[in-house]
Amino acid sequence: MAKSASTVFEFLERNEDVSIDRHEIASTAFSSLRRFLRGIIFALSDSDAEDATDISCRLRTLLSEWLTVPVPFDQSIGHAIFSLFGEPERVGRQWGNDILHLYNSALNCAKDLTLAENPVREKLKAIINEACDQGLLVRIHCHRMARPHFEPLFELEGDLSIDDDIFLHNLRDYRRIEPFDVLIKVGALRARGWGSVPDAILTAPVFKKLVQIVWSGCKDEDDFGYDPCVSDIGISEEPEVPSLGRSVHLLSSVKLNRQIFRSGEDLSCFTGEEADQDELYLFRQIAKRELRRTATFLQVTEAHGIFYRPNSRVLSFDPDKTAQRPIDSRIPGDTLIEGLFLIFPLGIEMEAETAKAEHGYYSRIWKSKLPPVSE
C-alpha cells in the first residue's frame, strides 16, 4: 500500500537537509574498453551493411548494462563481445581492418579487466558495509534484472538478511516504501532508458542520503527532477569542487546538499587519450538517427508504395518461367526489380463454427500420398 502524502511531508519537515554523495570512478582498463567499443558502434551505425544495425544495437545494450550495473570484471565480458562477432579473421573479412583493429583491442582490454575487481563493486561494497555498521536502513534502486549483481554484496555481510524491501525497481515500489536512511543508485540519474529512476527521488525524497556511484563521463539528465510547480528549483552556478559540492533547493524547507567524490586513474589528463564520454547520451542520439535512415522506396501501384531499409530481404515472386527460384528473398533495388511481385502473408478468418470434415477424413488422404515403406 502506498504511503500517505502526510507521511512524506512530515518526513521532509523533520529532515530539511538531504545529502547526495556522487562518487565518480575512473578506470584505465575500462575507459579503454569503452573507447574501442564506441569506435565499433559508431562505425557500424554509419554502415549500410547487412546486420550492422543489429550488432550495433546489441553492442550498445552490453555497454549500457556495464555502465549501470555492478557487473564483475570476469571472462563473461570478453565472451559477450566475442559472441557478437566471432573469430577475428571473420571480422576482418566482413567489416574491414579498421573494425578488426578496434575489435582486437577491445578483446585485449576485456582480458585486462579480469586482473582486478570492478571498482564500482568495491565502492558499493564499502558503502553497504559502512551503512550496515552504523545500523542505517539501506535501499537500492535498480532494474529487476540487475538484482542478482547486487545480492552477493549483501551476502558478504553474513548476518544481513536480504528481503524484497531492500530493492526498489520502479515508481510503485518507491511510493509504497516507508522513509529510510540511505538510497543507493548505480549509474547516472535518468528518467528514461538504461538505469532509469523515478525523478520523485529528488522531488519527494523519503531518505536522508542518496549515494550515487557512476563511471567517469556519465552525466545526469539536465532536466532530471525538474518540478514545474516549484519556481525556485535550480542549482547554484558555483563550480563543482570535489568534497565541497553544491546545493539544490527543491522546496522552501528542503535542500539537497550535493558532494562529488572522484577516484581512480583518469589517464586522459596527461596522456592525450580521449576523455570518457557519456555513452548513454551518445547512444540515444544514434537511436534517433537510425530512425531517419535512408530507405529504398518500392512503388507497388500508382497510389501505393513501401519503404524498406537498405539491404532488406523481401519475400517476392518472379513470374519468369525460366527463373530457377521463383519464390525467394530479394533485396529491393538489387535483385528485387520491376516486374516482380511482393508476397505478403494474410490471415484469413474462417467463419466455420464446427469442423466440416469428420474425424480422420484428411489423415487418410495425406497418408495415401506417402511413399510405401520398404520391408
Short mmCIF file of C-alpha atoms in Angstrom, two decimals:
data_model
loop_
_atom_site.label_atom_id
_atom_site.label_comp_id
_atom_site.label_asym_id
_atom_site.label_seq_id
_atom_site.Cartn_x
_atom_site.Cartn_y
_atom_site.Cartn_z
CA MET A 1 0.00 0.00 0.00
CA ALA A 2 1.32 3.46 -0.90
CA LYS A 3 2.33 5.71 1.97
CA SER A 4 0.26 8.80 2.58
CA ALA A 5 1.26 12.30 1.48
CA SER A 6 1.24 13.32 5.13
CA THR A 7 4.00 10.80 5.82
CA VAL A 8 6.17 12.36 3.12
CA PHE A 9 5.60 15.94 4.28
CA GLU A 10 6.22 15.03 7.91
CA PHE A 11 9.49 13.37 6.93
CA LEU A 12 10.58 16.39 4.87
CA GLU A 13 9.71 18.71 7.73
CA ARG A 14 11.94 16.71 10.08
CA ASN A 15 14.77 16.40 7.52
CA GLU A 16 15.32 19.78 5.91
CA ASP A 17 18.77 18.81 4.59
CA VAL A 18 19.02 15.76 2.32
CA SER A 19 22.53 14.91 1.14
CA ILE A 20 23.64 13.48 -2.20
CA ASP A 21 27.06 11.82 -2.38
CA ARG A 22 28.08 11.30 -6.01
CA HIS A 23 31.07 9.01 -6.45
CA GLU A 24 32.65 9.28 -9.92
CA ILE A 25 35.02 6.40 -10.65
CA ALA A 26 37.66 6.28 -13.40
CA SER A 27 39.34 3.10 -14.60
CA THR A 28 42.11 2.97 -17.17
CA ALA A 29 41.24 -0.50 -18.43
CA PHE A 30 37.50 0.10 -18.55
CA SER A 31 37.95 3.52 -20.16
CA SER A 32 40.00 1.88 -22.94
CA LEU A 33 37.33 -0.79 -23.44
CA ARG A 34 34.64 1.90 -23.62
CA ARG A 35 36.66 3.86 -26.19
CA PHE A 36 37.19 0.88 -28.52
CA LEU A 37 33.57 -0.26 -28.26
CA ARG A 38 32.38 3.27 -29.04
CA GLY A 39 34.55 3.21 -32.15
CA ILE A 40 32.96 -0.06 -33.29
CA ILE A 41 29.45 1.19 -32.56
CA PHE A 42 29.95 4.44 -34.47
CA ALA A 43 31.46 2.59 -37.45
CA LEU A 44 28.62 0.08 -37.60
CA SER A 45 25.94 2.75 -37.19
CA ASP A 46 27.29 4.52 -40.29
CA SER A 47 27.32 1.32 -42.33
CA ASP A 48 24.53 0.08 -44.58
CA ALA A 49 25.90 -3.45 -44.49
CA GLU A 50 23.57 -6.26 -43.55
CA ASP A 51 23.45 -6.99 -39.79
CA ALA A 52 25.36 -3.78 -38.97
CA THR A 53 22.40 -2.14 -37.24
CA ASP A 54 21.55 -5.28 -35.27
CA ILE A 55 25.11 -5.82 -33.99
CA SER A 56 25.50 -2.13 -33.18
CA CYS A 57 22.27 -2.21 -31.15
CA ARG A 58 23.30 -5.36 -29.25
CA LEU A 59 26.73 -3.90 -28.51
CA ARG A 60 25.13 -0.70 -27.21
CA THR A 61 22.97 -2.84 -24.94
CA LEU A 62 26.01 -4.61 -23.49
CA LEU A 63 27.93 -1.41 -22.80
CA SER A 64 24.84 0.31 -21.36
CA GLU A 65 24.42 -2.56 -18.91
CA TRP A 66 28.07 -2.46 -17.84
CA LEU A 67 27.74 1.28 -17.18
CA THR A 68 24.66 0.97 -14.97
CA VAL A 69 25.08 -2.39 -13.21
CA PRO A 70 27.90 -3.53 -10.87
CA VAL A 71 28.93 -6.44 -13.06
CA PRO A 72 32.00 -8.44 -12.03
CA PHE A 73 35.07 -7.97 -14.20
CA ASP A 74 35.45 -11.57 -15.30
CA GLN A 75 35.64 -13.54 -18.52
CA SER A 76 31.95 -13.02 -19.24
CA ILE A 77 32.67 -9.53 -20.63
CA GLY A 78 35.10 -10.82 -23.25
CA HIS A 79 32.82 -13.75 -24.06
CA ALA A 80 29.87 -11.39 -24.59
CA ILE A 81 31.86 -9.31 -27.10
CA PHE A 82 33.23 -12.40 -28.85
CA SER A 83 29.74 -13.92 -29.20
CA LEU A 84 28.62 -10.92 -31.27
CA PHE A 85 31.46 -11.07 -33.81
CA GLY A 86 33.22 -14.42 -33.66
CA GLU A 87 36.77 -15.10 -34.82
CA PRO A 88 38.91 -12.06 -35.73
CA GLU A 89 39.56 -13.43 -39.24
CA ARG A 90 35.84 -13.36 -39.96
CA VAL A 91 35.55 -9.81 -38.59
CA GLY A 92 38.33 -8.64 -40.91
CA ARG A 93 36.69 -10.19 -43.97
CA GLN A 94 33.22 -8.84 -43.19
CA TRP A 95 33.90 -5.43 -41.64
CA GLY A 96 37.40 -4.43 -42.72
CA ASN A 97 40.71 -3.76 -40.97
CA ASP A 98 39.57 -0.67 -39.04
CA ILE A 99 36.86 -2.53 -37.15
CA LEU A 100 39.16 -5.54 -36.82
CA HIS A 101 41.74 -3.38 -35.02
CA LEU A 102 39.08 -1.99 -32.67
CA TYR A 103 37.75 -5.49 -32.07
CA ASN A 104 41.12 -6.99 -31.16
CA SER A 105 41.87 -4.02 -28.91
CA ALA A 106 38.52 -4.42 -27.14
CA LEU A 107 39.16 -8.13 -26.54
CA ASN A 108 42.58 -7.33 -25.06
CA CYS A 109 41.04 -4.71 -22.76
CA ALA A 110 38.37 -7.18 -21.66
CA LYS A 111 41.14 -9.60 -20.75
CA ASP A 112 42.93 -6.89 -18.76
CA LEU A 113 39.75 -6.22 -16.78
CA THR A 114 39.94 -9.68 -15.22
CA LEU A 115 43.14 -8.74 -13.38
CA ALA A 116 41.27 -6.64 -10.79
CA GLU A 117 37.82 -6.29 -9.27
CA ASN A 118 35.32 -3.84 -10.69
CA PRO A 119 35.98 -0.61 -8.71
CA VAL A 120 32.25 0.17 -8.78
CA ARG A 121 31.58 -3.09 -6.95
CA GLU A 122 34.34 -2.34 -4.45
CA LYS A 123 32.93 1.13 -3.77
CA LEU A 124 29.42 -0.26 -3.50
CA LYS A 125 30.59 -2.96 -1.11
CA ALA A 126 32.34 -0.39 1.11
CA ILE A 127 29.26 1.86 1.20
CA ILE A 128 26.97 -1.04 2.13
CA ASN A 129 29.36 -2.24 4.84
CA GLU A 130 29.67 1.25 6.34
CA ALA A 131 25.91 1.80 6.35
CA CYS A 132 25.27 -1.58 7.95
CA ASP A 133 27.93 -0.99 10.61
CA GLN A 134 26.14 2.25 11.51
CA GLY A 135 22.78 0.49 11.67
CA LEU A 136 21.33 2.52 8.80
CA LEU A 137 18.36 1.35 6.76
CA VAL A 138 19.57 0.87 3.17
CA ARG A 139 17.57 0.68 -0.05
CA ILE A 140 18.89 0.08 -3.58
CA HIS A 141 17.16 1.24 -6.75
CA CYS A 142 17.95 -0.97 -9.74
CA HIS A 143 16.30 -2.79 -12.61
CA ARG A 144 14.70 -6.06 -11.62
CA MET A 145 17.06 -7.98 -13.93
CA ALA A 146 20.10 -6.32 -12.27
CA ARG A 147 19.25 -7.53 -8.78
CA PRO A 148 21.46 -10.68 -8.97
CA HIS A 149 24.52 -8.41 -9.30
CA PHE A 150 23.72 -6.67 -6.01
CA GLU A 151 22.67 -9.61 -3.84
CA PRO A 152 26.17 -11.17 -3.45
CA LEU A 153 27.41 -7.87 -1.99
CA PHE A 154 24.92 -8.20 0.86
CA GLU A 155 25.70 -11.87 1.39
CA LEU A 156 29.27 -10.91 2.23
CA GLU A 157 27.93 -9.42 5.44
CA GLY A 158 26.90 -12.86 6.65
CA ASP A 159 24.27 -11.86 9.21
CA LEU A 160 22.49 -9.42 6.89
CA SER A 161 19.27 -10.87 5.52
CA ILE A 162 18.06 -9.90 2.06
CA ASP A 163 14.39 -9.13 1.65
CA ASP A 164 12.32 -7.61 -1.13
CA ASP A 165 12.14 -4.25 0.64
CA ILE A 166 15.86 -3.68 0.10
CA PHE A 167 15.36 -3.36 -3.66
CA LEU A 168 13.24 -0.72 -5.40
CA HIS A 169 12.59 -1.31 -9.07
CA ASN A 170 10.04 1.31 -10.12
CA LEU A 171 7.92 4.26 -9.03
CA ARG A 172 5.34 1.99 -7.43
CA ASP A 173 7.98 0.47 -5.16
CA TYR A 174 9.25 3.91 -4.21
CA ARG A 175 5.75 5.17 -3.42
CA ARG A 176 4.93 2.31 -1.04
CA ILE A 177 8.22 2.31 0.88
CA GLU A 178 8.38 3.98 4.27
CA PRO A 179 11.06 6.66 4.94
CA PHE A 180 14.58 5.24 5.33
CA ASP A 181 18.20 6.34 5.70
CA VAL A 182 20.24 5.64 2.55
CA LEU A 183 19.23 5.17 -1.09
CA ILE A 184 21.93 3.68 -3.33
CA LYS A 185 21.88 4.16 -7.11
CA VAL A 186 24.46 2.84 -9.58
CA GLY A 187 24.58 4.97 -12.71
CA ALA A 188 23.53 8.47 -13.69
CA LEU A 189 20.14 9.92 -12.78
CA ARG A 190 17.96 9.37 -15.82
CA ALA A 191 14.21 9.24 -16.16
CA ARG A 192 14.33 7.08 -19.30
CA GLY A 193 16.35 4.22 -20.71
CA TRP A 194 19.08 2.22 -19.02
CA GLY A 195 19.44 2.73 -15.29
CA SER A 196 16.35 4.95 -15.16
CA VAL A 197 14.99 6.01 -11.79
CA PRO A 198 11.84 7.97 -10.84
CA ASP A 199 12.58 11.68 -10.53
CA ALA A 200 10.42 11.56 -7.40
CA ILE A 201 13.62 10.69 -5.55
CA LEU A 202 14.52 14.38 -5.92
CA THR A 203 11.10 16.00 -5.94
CA ALA A 204 9.82 13.92 -3.00
CA PRO A 205 12.79 12.38 -1.14
CA VAL A 206 11.92 9.96 1.66
CA PHE A 207 15.54 9.26 2.60
CA LYS A 208 18.29 11.14 4.38
CA LYS A 209 21.07 10.44 1.89
CA LEU A 210 21.35 9.44 -1.76
CA VAL A 211 24.59 7.64 -2.63
CA GLN A 212 25.21 7.62 -6.37
CA ILE A 213 28.05 5.61 -7.97
CA VAL A 214 28.82 6.43 -11.60
CA TRP A 215 31.57 5.86 -14.12
CA SER A 216 33.54 8.93 -15.16
CA GLY A 217 31.97 10.82 -18.05
CA CYS A 218 28.41 9.68 -17.28
CA LYS A 219 26.17 12.66 -16.61
CA ASP A 220 22.75 13.08 -15.06
CA GLU A 221 19.94 14.25 -17.33
CA ASP A 222 19.75 18.03 -17.34
CA ASP A 223 16.05 18.08 -16.53
CA PHE A 224 16.03 15.17 -14.09
CA GLY A 225 13.93 16.01 -11.06
CA TYR A 226 12.53 19.18 -12.59
CA ASP A 227 9.26 20.15 -10.94
CA PRO A 228 7.29 22.84 -12.85
CA CYS A 229 5.25 23.52 -9.71
CA VAL A 230 8.34 24.74 -7.85
CA SER A 231 9.52 28.13 -9.06
CA ASP A 232 12.80 28.37 -7.19
CA ILE A 233 14.24 24.99 -8.22
CA GLY A 234 17.77 25.27 -9.53
CA ILE A 235 21.42 24.58 -8.93
CA SER A 236 23.84 27.26 -7.90
CA GLU A 237 26.32 28.41 -10.51
CA GLU A 238 29.29 27.79 -8.24
CA PRO A 239 31.85 25.42 -9.79
CA GLU A 240 31.84 21.79 -8.77
CA VAL A 241 34.60 21.08 -6.27
CA PRO A 242 35.20 17.51 -5.09
CA SER A 243 34.04 17.02 -1.49
CA LEU A 244 32.71 20.60 -1.30
CA GLY A 245 29.69 20.13 -3.51
CA ARG A 246 26.76 22.43 -4.21
CA SER A 247 23.15 22.81 -3.09
CA VAL A 248 19.85 22.28 -4.85
CA HIS A 249 16.77 23.98 -3.36
CA LEU A 250 13.65 21.98 -4.11
CA LEU A 251 11.12 23.28 -1.62
CA SER A 252 11.16 26.16 0.82
CA SER A 253 12.03 23.75 3.65
CA VAL A 254 14.13 21.15 1.80
CA LYS A 255 17.65 21.49 0.48
CA LEU A 256 19.69 18.84 -1.31
CA ASN A 257 23.38 19.13 -0.44
CA ARG A 258 25.41 17.54 -3.19
CA GLN A 259 29.01 16.41 -2.82
CA ILE A 260 31.17 14.96 -5.58
CA PHE A 261 33.97 12.49 -4.90
CA ARG A 262 36.30 11.36 -7.69
CA SER A 263 38.55 8.32 -7.56
CA GLY A 264 40.55 6.09 -9.88
CA GLU A 265 43.03 6.82 -12.64
CA ASP A 266 41.97 9.10 -15.48
CA LEU A 267 44.94 8.92 -17.83
CA SER A 268 43.30 11.28 -20.32
CA CYS A 269 44.54 14.18 -18.20
CA PHE A 270 48.18 13.63 -19.12
CA THR A 271 48.39 11.05 -21.91
CA GLY A 272 46.34 12.80 -24.57
CA GLU A 273 43.86 9.93 -24.73
CA GLU A 274 40.21 10.66 -25.36
CA ALA A 275 38.36 11.52 -22.15
CA ASP A 276 35.45 9.35 -21.04
CA GLN A 277 32.21 10.30 -22.73
CA ASP A 278 28.58 9.88 -21.81
CA GLU A 279 27.75 6.81 -23.85
CA LEU A 280 24.10 6.68 -22.81
CA TYR A 281 23.57 10.15 -24.27
CA LEU A 282 25.52 9.29 -27.43
CA PHE A 283 23.58 6.06 -27.89
CA ARG A 284 20.30 7.93 -27.65
CA GLN A 285 21.45 10.21 -30.47
CA ILE A 286 22.42 7.18 -32.57
CA ALA A 287 18.99 5.62 -32.00
CA LYS A 288 17.30 8.85 -33.13
CA ARG A 289 19.50 8.98 -36.20
CA GLU A 290 18.68 5.36 -37.09
CA LEU A 291 15.01 6.31 -37.19
CA ARG A 292 15.88 8.71 -40.01
CA ARG A 293 17.98 6.30 -42.07
CA THR A 294 17.90 6.22 -45.87
CA ALA A 295 15.40 3.82 -47.37
CA THR A 296 14.51 2.22 -50.69
CA PHE A 297 11.04 3.05 -51.99
CA LEU A 298 9.16 0.34 -53.87
CA GLN A 299 6.22 1.60 -55.89
CA VAL A 300 3.51 -1.07 -55.96
CA THR A 301 0.77 0.91 -57.74
CA GLU A 302 0.35 4.48 -58.85
CA ALA A 303 -1.04 5.40 -55.42
CA HIS A 304 0.82 2.99 -53.12
CA GLY A 305 4.41 2.23 -52.22
CA ILE A 306 6.53 0.75 -49.42
CA PHE A 307 9.76 1.94 -47.77
CA TYR A 308 12.36 -0.70 -46.96
CA ARG A 309 15.65 -0.40 -45.09
CA PRO A 310 18.76 -0.73 -47.25
CA ASN A 311 19.75 -4.37 -47.81
CA SER A 312 16.41 -5.61 -46.51
CA ARG A 313 15.38 -9.03 -47.80
CA VAL A 314 11.80 -9.14 -49.07
CA LEU A 315 9.87 -12.26 -49.98
CA SER A 316 8.87 -11.97 -53.63
CA PHE A 317 7.77 -13.92 -56.70
CA ASP A 318 9.39 -13.92 -60.14
CA PRO A 319 6.80 -14.80 -62.85
CA ASP A 320 9.54 -15.64 -65.36
CA LYS A 321 9.13 -19.34 -66.21
CA THR A 322 12.90 -19.71 -66.59
CA ALA A 323 13.61 -18.45 -63.05
CA GLN A 324 15.42 -21.09 -61.00
CA ARG A 325 13.90 -19.84 -57.72
CA PRO A 326 10.58 -18.13 -58.49
CA ILE A 327 9.88 -17.51 -54.78
CA ASP A 328 12.87 -16.06 -52.95
CA SER A 329 14.02 -13.32 -50.56
CA ARG A 330 15.39 -10.44 -52.62
CA ILE A 331 17.00 -7.05 -51.95
CA PRO A 332 14.99 -4.01 -53.14
CA GLY A 333 16.79 -2.17 -55.92
CA ASP A 334 19.25 -5.03 -56.41
CA THR A 335 17.66 -8.42 -57.01
CA LEU A 336 14.12 -7.20 -56.38
CA ILE A 337 13.40 -5.21 -59.55
CA GLU A 338 10.49 -4.05 -61.64
CA GLY A 339 8.18 -6.80 -62.87
CA LEU A 340 8.40 -8.96 -59.76
CA PHE A 341 5.60 -9.44 -57.24
CA LEU A 342 5.76 -8.89 -53.49
CA ILE A 343 4.43 -11.64 -51.25
CA PHE A 344 2.50 -10.73 -48.10
CA PRO A 345 1.17 -13.24 -45.56
CA LEU A 346 -2.54 -12.79 -44.98
CA GLY A 347 -4.57 -14.03 -42.04
CA ILE A 348 -7.87 -15.47 -43.22
CA GLU A 349 -10.66 -15.70 -40.67
CA MET A 350 -12.75 -18.82 -41.09
CA GLU A 351 -16.42 -18.41 -40.23
CA ALA A 352 -16.94 -22.09 -39.60
CA GLU A 353 -18.22 -22.80 -36.10
CA THR A 354 -17.65 -26.55 -36.27
CA ALA A 355 -15.34 -28.87 -38.16
CA LYS A 356 -16.56 -29.60 -41.68
CA ALA A 357 -14.74 -32.91 -42.05
CA GLU A 358 -15.35 -35.98 -39.98
CA HIS A 359 -12.63 -37.29 -37.74
CA GLY A 360 -9.79 -38.93 -39.70
CA TYR A 361 -11.03 -37.76 -43.12
CA TYR A 362 -7.95 -35.72 -44.14
CA SER A 363 -5.46 -38.01 -42.43
CA ARG A 364 -6.47 -40.86 -44.77
CA ILE A 365 -5.82 -38.61 -47.77
CA TRP A 366 -2.29 -37.45 -46.89
CA LYS A 367 -1.31 -40.89 -45.65
CA SER A 368 -2.28 -42.31 -49.04
CA LYS A 369 0.20 -39.91 -50.67
CA LEU A 370 3.15 -41.15 -48.62
CA PRO A 371 5.62 -43.49 -50.40
CA PRO A 372 5.35 -47.13 -49.41
CA VAL A 373 7.66 -48.32 -46.65
CA SER A 374 10.07 -50.98 -47.84
CA GLU A 375 10.15 -54.07 -45.66
#
